[in-house]
Every structure is written in C-alpha cells, then in structure tokens.
Amino acid sequence: MLLALLLSCGTGAPSTPDPVAPPPLTDPAIGAATGKKAPLPLLATVAPEPGWGAVMWQDGVWYRTGGGVLAASSRAAVTLKPTGSTGVCGDVVADPKGAMIVLPTGASPPALTPAPAIQAALVERAAWRLDELLPDLDRFSPAPSSPDPSRARGVEVGSVAKVRRHGAPPILVATGHRDCTGVIAVLSADASSALAYGTLDHACEPLRVLPPNDLDGDKARELVAWSRSRVALYRLVETPGSVSLVRLADWSCP
C-alpha cells in the first residue's frame, strides 16, 4: 500500500514555479546600499532642474554656468560678480569666495548650518564604506598603505559631514574618489552602514560636499558634491524610516 501511495503521488502534472518579478528600474548613477556592491556604469546624462547653476574653475579662470548671481558655499552665500566675458565653461566671474552652487534667479540667501567637526576614527570608517561602493582595486594597483585616515583603502576622502535630523538619528554625508570614480554616500551616524549613494565618473580631483541645507526655500534639503571642475546637485529625501538621494543636476568643465 505504501508503494501504491508513492506511485500515485508521482503521477500528477509537475507544478509550475511562481513567476519571479523583475527587479525595479533605478537611476544607474543613484544606488540604495543593500550590502552588495552595486555595478558602477557611466554617469547617465541628466537635464539640470531649471534655474540652478554651478561655479567651476578651469585654467585659472572661474566660470558660472546657469543660475542667477547668488551662490552658496559651505559657510556663506555670496553675490557673484560677472566680468562681462564668456569662455568654454560659461560666464567669467570674479573670485566666488568658495561658492560652488548657483541658486535660481530671485532666490533669497539661505540660512546655512555648518557641519560639526568629525573625529579621525569616523573618517576612517567612512573611507571603508566608500571603498565598498567604489570599483575594486585591480591587481596591478599597489596595496594602500597610507596611515592617513582619509586615505584608507586607497580612497581619497574629500568630506565627511554630520547631519542632524528632526525626530530621527543623525546621519553622515561623505564624498571621495579613487581611480577617477567619485562617490557621494549617506551613511549611518557611526559609519557602520551605507544608506544611499551616487557615483560620478571622470571625478579625478578631490571631491567635497556642501552639507544638506534648504538652499531654495522649498522646505527640502539639497546637498552638493563638487570639485573645481565638477558640480553635482542632489536633494536629500527624508522620511521617518529612510533617507535617499535624488540627483537634480550635474555640471562639468572639460
């Protein structure tokens, strides 16, 4: 009887496996950290959100592309002074005094909140997280050996900024680059995990961050990853249980 029962169980039609849902589509230059290293394709072309602009440096000349005349740095808002000349990267301006993002025309000077000082041990942990988000070192690259915490794992960390949030734990925003690939990442407060990140190709210069601030008065906070010839503008999307990045614009000066 047992044999007959086993045979009867094997005579039915084979079951059909449940269909597997396709993975969600995402911007290839914006990732949500999942514990696995995400692929790093070339940066997609992004149309700038209307009104914004950037300040970039090339061959000893400062240029403004887009935006109005009010620009922001990590310390203050400044009024740019166009010289009346134009060049390969836009309108020539006088010394922008550290400003790198140009606000839309008619914007009011933002209230900028400086980021608190960061300890060296936290910078080193941030370097390890950035290393996980960047392409692996190839076998021909020398093993990183710098004792500088900001150069751990061969990553040149540009900035690590602590960001306080209302009703939620603080976060860190870190930028860095290795082998001309740049990364901006939102990390947990102790830099033990990455929450979101974006990548930039052709980022061969030190990459720094303008910490999140409401730059245009829309009640949402923007942040900027920048070098002298590259500026990328992001919006920090904050919900009670998560944070993410939305890239608004990307400028470069060849």
mmCIF file of C-alpha atoms in Angstrom:
data_model
loop_
_atom_site.group_PDB
_atom_site.id
_atom_site.type_symbol
_atom_site.label_atom_id
_atom_site.label_comp_id
_atom_site.label_asym_id
_atom_site.label_seq_id
_atom_site.Cartn_x
_atom_site.Cartn_y
_atom_site.Cartn_z
ATOM 1 C CA MET A 1 0.000 0.000 0.000
ATOM 2 C CA LEU A 2 2.872 2.347 0.749
ATOM 3 C CA LEU A 3 4.345 1.696 -2.711
ATOM 4 C CA ALA A 4 0.997 2.425 -4.341
ATOM 5 C CA LEU A 5 0.718 5.688 -2.422
ATOM 6 C CA LEU A 6 4.183 6.823 -3.524
ATOM 7 C CA LEU A 7 3.439 5.984 -7.130
ATOM 8 C CA SER A 8 0.159 7.909 -7.025
ATOM 9 C CA CYS A 9 1.972 10.990 -5.710
ATOM 10 C CA GLY A 10 4.350 10.931 -8.657
ATOM 11 C CA THR A 11 1.774 10.677 -11.431
ATOM 12 C CA GLY A 12 0.427 14.245 -11.208
ATOM 13 C CA ALA A 13 1.443 17.111 -13.542
ATOM 14 C CA PRO A 14 4.607 18.938 -12.482
ATOM 15 C CA SER A 15 3.900 22.111 -10.552
ATOM 16 C CA THR A 16 4.620 25.463 -12.226
ATOM 17 C CA PRO A 17 7.016 27.678 -10.247
ATOM 18 C CA ASP A 18 5.752 31.071 -9.185
ATOM 19 C CA PRO A 19 6.806 33.824 -11.584
ATOM 20 C CA VAL A 20 9.721 35.951 -10.445
ATOM 21 C CA ALA A 21 9.092 39.689 -10.503
ATOM 22 C CA PRO A 22 11.681 41.695 -12.455
ATOM 23 C CA PRO A 23 13.943 43.952 -10.423
ATOM 24 C CA PRO A 24 12.783 47.582 -10.142
ATOM 25 C CA LEU A 25 14.339 50.088 -12.513
ATOM 26 C CA THR A 26 16.572 52.697 -10.903
ATOM 27 C CA ASP A 27 18.780 55.553 -11.999
ATOM 28 C CA PRO A 28 22.118 53.794 -12.648
ATOM 29 C CA ALA A 29 24.021 56.644 -11.013
ATOM 30 C CA ILE A 30 21.961 56.542 -7.808
ATOM 31 C CA GLY A 31 22.017 53.443 -5.637
ATOM 32 C CA ALA A 32 20.449 52.253 -2.417
ATOM 33 C CA ALA A 33 23.009 50.307 -0.429
ATOM 34 C CA THR A 34 21.937 46.689 0.098
ATOM 35 C CA GLY A 35 25.088 45.044 1.418
ATOM 36 C CA LYS A 36 26.162 44.030 -2.094
ATOM 37 C CA LYS A 37 28.462 46.119 -4.246
ATOM 38 C CA ALA A 38 26.334 47.699 -6.967
ATOM 39 C CA PRO A 39 27.534 47.976 -10.564
ATOM 40 C CA LEU A 40 29.012 51.353 -11.464
ATOM 41 C CA PRO A 41 28.032 52.259 -15.051
ATOM 42 C CA LEU A 42 28.961 55.546 -16.665
ATOM 43 C CA LEU A 43 27.073 58.525 -15.304
ATOM 44 C CA ALA A 44 23.775 58.980 -17.138
ATOM 45 C CA THR A 45 23.076 62.297 -18.862
ATOM 46 C CA VAL A 46 20.859 64.401 -16.618
ATOM 47 C CA ALA A 47 18.988 67.534 -17.631
ATOM 48 C CA PRO A 48 19.542 70.186 -14.930
ATOM 49 C CA GLU A 49 16.491 71.148 -12.877
ATOM 50 C CA PRO A 50 15.537 74.607 -14.214
ATOM 51 C CA GLY A 51 17.132 77.611 -12.571
ATOM 52 C CA TRP A 52 20.166 76.108 -10.851
ATOM 53 C CA GLY A 53 23.768 76.697 -11.871
ATOM 54 C CA ALA A 54 27.340 75.980 -10.845
ATOM 55 C CA VAL A 55 30.683 77.703 -10.376
ATOM 56 C CA MET A 56 33.692 75.888 -11.827
ATOM 57 C CA TRP A 57 37.392 76.573 -12.290
ATOM 58 C CA GLN A 58 39.473 75.923 -15.396
ATOM 59 C CA ASP A 59 42.996 77.114 -16.220
ATOM 60 C CA GLY A 60 42.967 79.829 -13.578
ATOM 61 C CA VAL A 61 39.555 81.229 -14.553
ATOM 62 C CA TRP A 62 36.263 80.990 -12.610
ATOM 63 C CA TYR A 63 33.108 80.373 -14.625
ATOM 64 C CA ARG A 64 29.397 80.485 -13.862
ATOM 65 C CA THR A 65 27.036 78.295 -15.837
ATOM 66 C CA GLY A 66 23.284 78.771 -15.329
ATOM 67 C CA GLY A 67 21.503 80.187 -12.322
ATOM 68 C CA GLY A 68 21.383 83.750 -11.065
ATOM 69 C CA VAL A 69 24.060 85.741 -9.247
ATOM 70 C CA LEU A 70 23.591 84.355 -5.721
ATOM 71 C CA ALA A 71 25.820 81.368 -4.937
ATOM 72 C CA ALA A 72 26.402 79.261 -1.825
ATOM 73 C CA SER A 73 29.493 77.803 -0.194
ATOM 74 C CA SER A 74 29.773 75.673 2.932
ATOM 75 C CA ARG A 75 29.999 78.846 5.040
ATOM 76 C CA ALA A 76 28.008 81.640 3.406
ATOM 77 C CA ALA A 77 26.020 82.897 0.459
ATOM 78 C CA VAL A 78 27.860 85.325 -1.837
ATOM 79 C CA THR A 79 26.864 87.525 -4.752
ATOM 80 C CA LEU A 80 28.822 86.658 -7.882
ATOM 81 C CA LYS A 81 30.371 89.414 -9.962
ATOM 82 C CA PRO A 82 30.297 88.630 -13.701
ATOM 83 C CA THR A 83 33.085 90.282 -15.678
ATOM 84 C CA GLY A 84 31.162 90.511 -18.959
ATOM 85 C CA SER A 85 33.355 87.860 -20.606
ATOM 86 C CA THR A 86 32.438 84.327 -21.579
ATOM 87 C CA GLY A 87 34.558 81.233 -22.097
ATOM 88 C CA VAL A 88 34.469 77.486 -22.659
ATOM 89 C CA CYS A 89 32.602 76.881 -19.387
ATOM 90 C CA GLY A 90 30.195 79.837 -19.269
ATOM 91 C CA ASP A 91 30.333 83.388 -17.928
ATOM 92 C CA VAL A 92 33.579 84.507 -16.363
ATOM 93 C CA VAL A 93 33.176 85.729 -12.760
ATOM 94 C CA ALA A 94 35.458 87.265 -10.172
ATOM 95 C CA ASP A 95 36.600 85.223 -7.173
ATOM 96 C CA PRO A 96 33.460 83.379 -5.929
ATOM 97 C CA LYS A 97 34.922 83.104 -2.397
ATOM 98 C CA GLY A 98 34.427 79.367 -2.157
ATOM 99 C CA ALA A 99 30.899 79.226 -3.577
ATOM 100 C CA MET A 100 30.177 76.358 -5.965
ATOM 101 C CA ILE A 101 26.397 76.128 -6.442
ATOM 102 C CA VAL A 102 24.453 78.983 -8.070
ATOM 103 C CA LEU A 103 20.905 79.463 -6.823
ATOM 104 C CA PRO A 104 17.939 80.099 -9.134
ATOM 105 C CA THR A 105 17.271 83.712 -10.087
ATOM 106 C CA GLY A 106 15.384 85.558 -7.355
ATOM 107 C CA ALA A 107 16.309 83.126 -4.569
ATOM 108 C CA SER A 108 16.841 84.527 -1.085
ATOM 109 C CA PRO A 109 20.116 83.966 0.775
ATOM 110 C CA PRO A 110 19.776 80.574 2.519
ATOM 111 C CA ALA A 111 20.399 80.036 6.226
ATOM 112 C CA LEU A 112 23.433 77.736 6.123
ATOM 113 C CA THR A 113 24.074 75.400 9.054
ATOM 114 C CA PRO A 114 27.760 74.448 9.392
ATOM 115 C CA ALA A 115 28.523 70.771 9.989
ATOM 116 C CA PRO A 116 30.066 69.725 13.349
ATOM 117 C CA ALA A 117 33.696 68.583 13.492
ATOM 118 C CA ILE A 118 34.318 64.909 12.726
ATOM 119 C CA GLN A 119 36.787 62.660 14.570
ATOM 120 C CA ALA A 120 39.557 60.914 12.626
ATOM 121 C CA ALA A 121 38.259 57.452 13.574
ATOM 122 C CA LEU A 122 34.896 58.263 11.995
ATOM 123 C CA VAL A 123 36.606 59.498 8.827
ATOM 124 C CA GLU A 124 38.463 56.175 8.610
ATOM 125 C CA ARG A 125 35.244 54.185 8.958
ATOM 126 C CA ALA A 126 33.637 56.372 6.287
ATOM 127 C CA ALA A 127 36.575 55.557 3.989
ATOM 128 C CA TRP A 128 35.834 51.844 4.403
ATOM 129 C CA ARG A 129 32.188 52.388 3.454
ATOM 130 C CA LEU A 130 33.177 54.404 0.371
ATOM 131 C CA ASP A 131 35.591 51.623 -0.573
ATOM 132 C CA GLU A 132 32.645 49.188 -0.613
ATOM 133 C CA LEU A 133 30.761 51.416 -3.067
ATOM 134 C CA LEU A 134 33.665 52.046 -5.464
ATOM 135 C CA PRO A 135 35.069 49.646 -8.076
ATOM 136 C CA ASP A 136 37.539 47.114 -6.719
ATOM 137 C CA LEU A 137 41.230 47.853 -6.955
ATOM 138 C CA ASP A 138 42.728 45.945 -9.875
ATOM 139 C CA ARG A 139 45.564 43.521 -9.263
ATOM 140 C CA PHE A 140 48.101 45.944 -10.717
ATOM 141 C CA SER A 141 47.337 48.726 -8.226
ATOM 142 C CA PRO A 142 49.689 48.912 -5.228
ATOM 143 C CA ALA A 143 48.171 47.931 -1.897
ATOM 144 C CA PRO A 144 47.053 51.030 0.047
ATOM 145 C CA SER A 145 49.476 51.773 2.859
ATOM 146 C CA SER A 146 48.810 55.390 3.878
ATOM 147 C CA PRO A 147 48.449 55.948 7.646
ATOM 148 C CA ASP A 148 46.188 58.937 6.883
ATOM 149 C CA PRO A 149 42.593 58.003 7.911
ATOM 150 C CA SER A 150 41.231 59.964 4.938
ATOM 151 C CA ARG A 151 43.131 57.701 2.528
ATOM 152 C CA ALA A 152 42.192 54.290 3.916
ATOM 153 C CA ARG A 153 41.823 51.546 1.288
ATOM 154 C CA GLY A 154 43.204 53.890 -1.361
ATOM 155 C CA VAL A 155 40.092 56.088 -1.235
ATOM 156 C CA GLU A 156 40.756 59.802 -1.034
ATOM 157 C CA VAL A 157 38.006 61.060 1.264
ATOM 158 C CA GLY A 158 37.074 64.648 0.448
ATOM 159 C CA SER A 159 34.491 65.409 3.139
ATOM 160 C CA VAL A 160 32.581 63.758 5.954
ATOM 161 C CA ALA A 161 29.750 65.885 7.359
ATOM 162 C CA LYS A 162 27.419 65.069 10.246
ATOM 163 C CA VAL A 163 23.803 65.974 9.534
ATOM 164 C CA ARG A 164 21.286 66.369 12.337
ATOM 165 C CA ARG A 165 17.650 65.496 11.684
ATOM 166 C CA HIS A 166 14.415 66.380 13.461
ATOM 167 C CA GLY A 167 12.934 63.362 15.220
ATOM 168 C CA ALA A 168 15.436 60.916 13.731
ATOM 169 C CA PRO A 169 19.037 59.839 14.351
ATOM 170 C CA PRO A 170 21.772 61.906 12.686
ATOM 171 C CA ILE A 171 23.436 60.727 9.504
ATOM 172 C CA LEU A 172 26.760 61.310 7.771
ATOM 173 C CA VAL A 173 27.296 62.504 4.224
ATOM 174 C CA ALA A 174 30.683 61.546 2.782
ATOM 175 C CA THR A 175 32.406 62.086 -0.543
ATOM 176 C CA GLY A 176 35.557 60.605 -2.018
ATOM 177 C CA HIS A 177 37.151 59.228 -5.136
ATOM 178 C CA ARG A 178 39.502 56.515 -6.332
ATOM 179 C CA ASP A 179 40.883 55.966 -9.828
ATOM 180 C CA CYS A 180 38.740 58.818 -11.205
ATOM 181 C CA THR A 181 35.440 57.412 -9.936
ATOM 182 C CA GLY A 182 33.750 59.629 -7.369
ATOM 183 C CA VAL A 183 31.076 58.725 -4.845
ATOM 184 C CA ILE A 184 28.740 60.594 -2.526
ATOM 185 C CA ALA A 185 27.182 58.463 0.202
ATOM 186 C CA VAL A 186 24.681 58.836 3.013
ATOM 187 C CA LEU A 187 25.936 56.781 5.975
ATOM 188 C CA SER A 188 24.627 55.859 9.390
ATOM 189 C CA ALA A 189 25.807 58.067 12.254
ATOM 190 C CA ASP A 190 28.621 55.665 13.194
ATOM 191 C CA ALA A 191 29.537 54.957 9.543
ATOM 192 C CA SER A 192 28.734 51.285 10.055
ATOM 193 C CA SER A 193 26.441 51.113 7.012
ATOM 194 C CA ALA A 194 25.616 52.977 3.813
ATOM 195 C CA LEU A 195 22.015 54.104 3.350
ATOM 196 C CA ALA A 196 22.179 55.605 -0.146
ATOM 197 C CA TYR A 197 24.823 56.729 -2.602
ATOM 198 C CA GLY A 198 25.512 58.236 -6.013
ATOM 199 C CA THR A 199 28.521 57.806 -8.286
ATOM 200 C CA LEU A 200 30.338 60.179 -10.629
ATOM 201 C CA ASP A 201 32.595 59.105 -13.460
ATOM 202 C CA HIS A 202 35.602 61.198 -14.564
ATOM 203 C CA ALA A 203 35.961 62.516 -10.996
ATOM 204 C CA CYS A 204 39.746 62.676 -10.708
ATOM 205 C CA GLU A 205 40.044 65.674 -8.362
ATOM 206 C CA PRO A 206 39.337 65.847 -4.616
ATOM 207 C CA LEU A 207 35.549 65.633 -4.244
ATOM 208 C CA ARG A 208 33.994 67.609 -1.409
ATOM 209 C CA VAL A 209 30.473 68.088 -0.092
ATOM 210 C CA LEU A 210 28.287 71.056 0.714
ATOM 211 C CA PRO A 211 26.241 69.619 3.638
ATOM 212 C CA PRO A 212 22.454 69.434 3.308
ATOM 213 C CA ASN A 213 20.697 72.785 3.601
ATOM 214 C CA ASP A 214 17.452 74.167 2.211
ATOM 215 C CA LEU A 215 19.074 76.259 -0.492
ATOM 216 C CA ASP A 216 15.985 77.317 -2.446
ATOM 217 C CA GLY A 217 13.378 77.681 0.317
ATOM 218 C CA ASP A 218 11.201 74.719 -0.697
ATOM 219 C CA LYS A 219 11.450 73.036 2.754
ATOM 220 C CA ALA A 220 13.602 70.193 1.346
ATOM 221 C CA ARG A 221 17.360 69.995 1.816
ATOM 222 C CA GLU A 222 19.829 69.996 -1.065
ATOM 223 C CA LEU A 223 23.468 68.931 -0.984
ATOM 224 C CA VAL A 224 26.322 69.296 -3.437
ATOM 225 C CA ALA A 225 29.283 67.111 -4.386
ATOM 226 C CA TRP A 226 31.908 69.303 -6.008
ATOM 227 C CA SER A 227 35.446 69.681 -7.214
ATOM 228 C CA ARG A 228 36.958 72.616 -9.061
ATOM 229 C CA SER A 229 35.686 71.371 -12.429
ATOM 230 C CA ARG A 230 32.705 69.205 -11.438
ATOM 231 C CA VAL A 231 29.498 70.028 -9.539
ATOM 232 C CA ALA A 232 26.607 67.642 -8.867
ATOM 233 C CA LEU A 233 23.420 68.758 -7.103
ATOM 234 C CA TYR A 234 21.275 66.313 -5.102
ATOM 235 C CA ARG A 235 18.150 66.517 -2.998
ATOM 236 C CA LEU A 236 18.064 64.626 0.295
ATOM 237 C CA VAL A 237 14.697 62.875 0.555
ATOM 238 C CA GLU A 238 13.908 62.241 4.214
ATOM 239 C CA THR A 239 11.077 60.083 5.538
ATOM 240 C CA PRO A 240 10.564 58.782 9.095
ATOM 241 C CA GLY A 241 12.124 55.424 8.208
ATOM 242 C CA SER A 242 14.570 56.131 5.411
ATOM 243 C CA VAL A 243 16.714 58.612 3.521
ATOM 244 C CA SER A 244 17.557 58.658 -0.180
ATOM 245 C CA LEU A 245 19.183 60.860 -2.808
ATOM 246 C CA VAL A 246 17.686 62.350 -5.960
ATOM 247 C CA ARG A 247 20.136 63.862 -8.409
ATOM 248 C CA LEU A 248 18.906 67.205 -9.757
ATOM 249 C CA ALA A 249 21.812 68.322 -11.943
ATOM 250 C CA ASP A 250 25.399 67.574 -12.960
ATOM 251 C CA TRP A 251 27.815 70.049 -14.492
ATOM 252 C CA SER A 252 31.409 69.642 -15.655
ATOM 253 C CA CYS A 253 34.053 71.896 -17.134
ATOM 254 C CA PRO A 254 36.366 69.985 -19.511
#
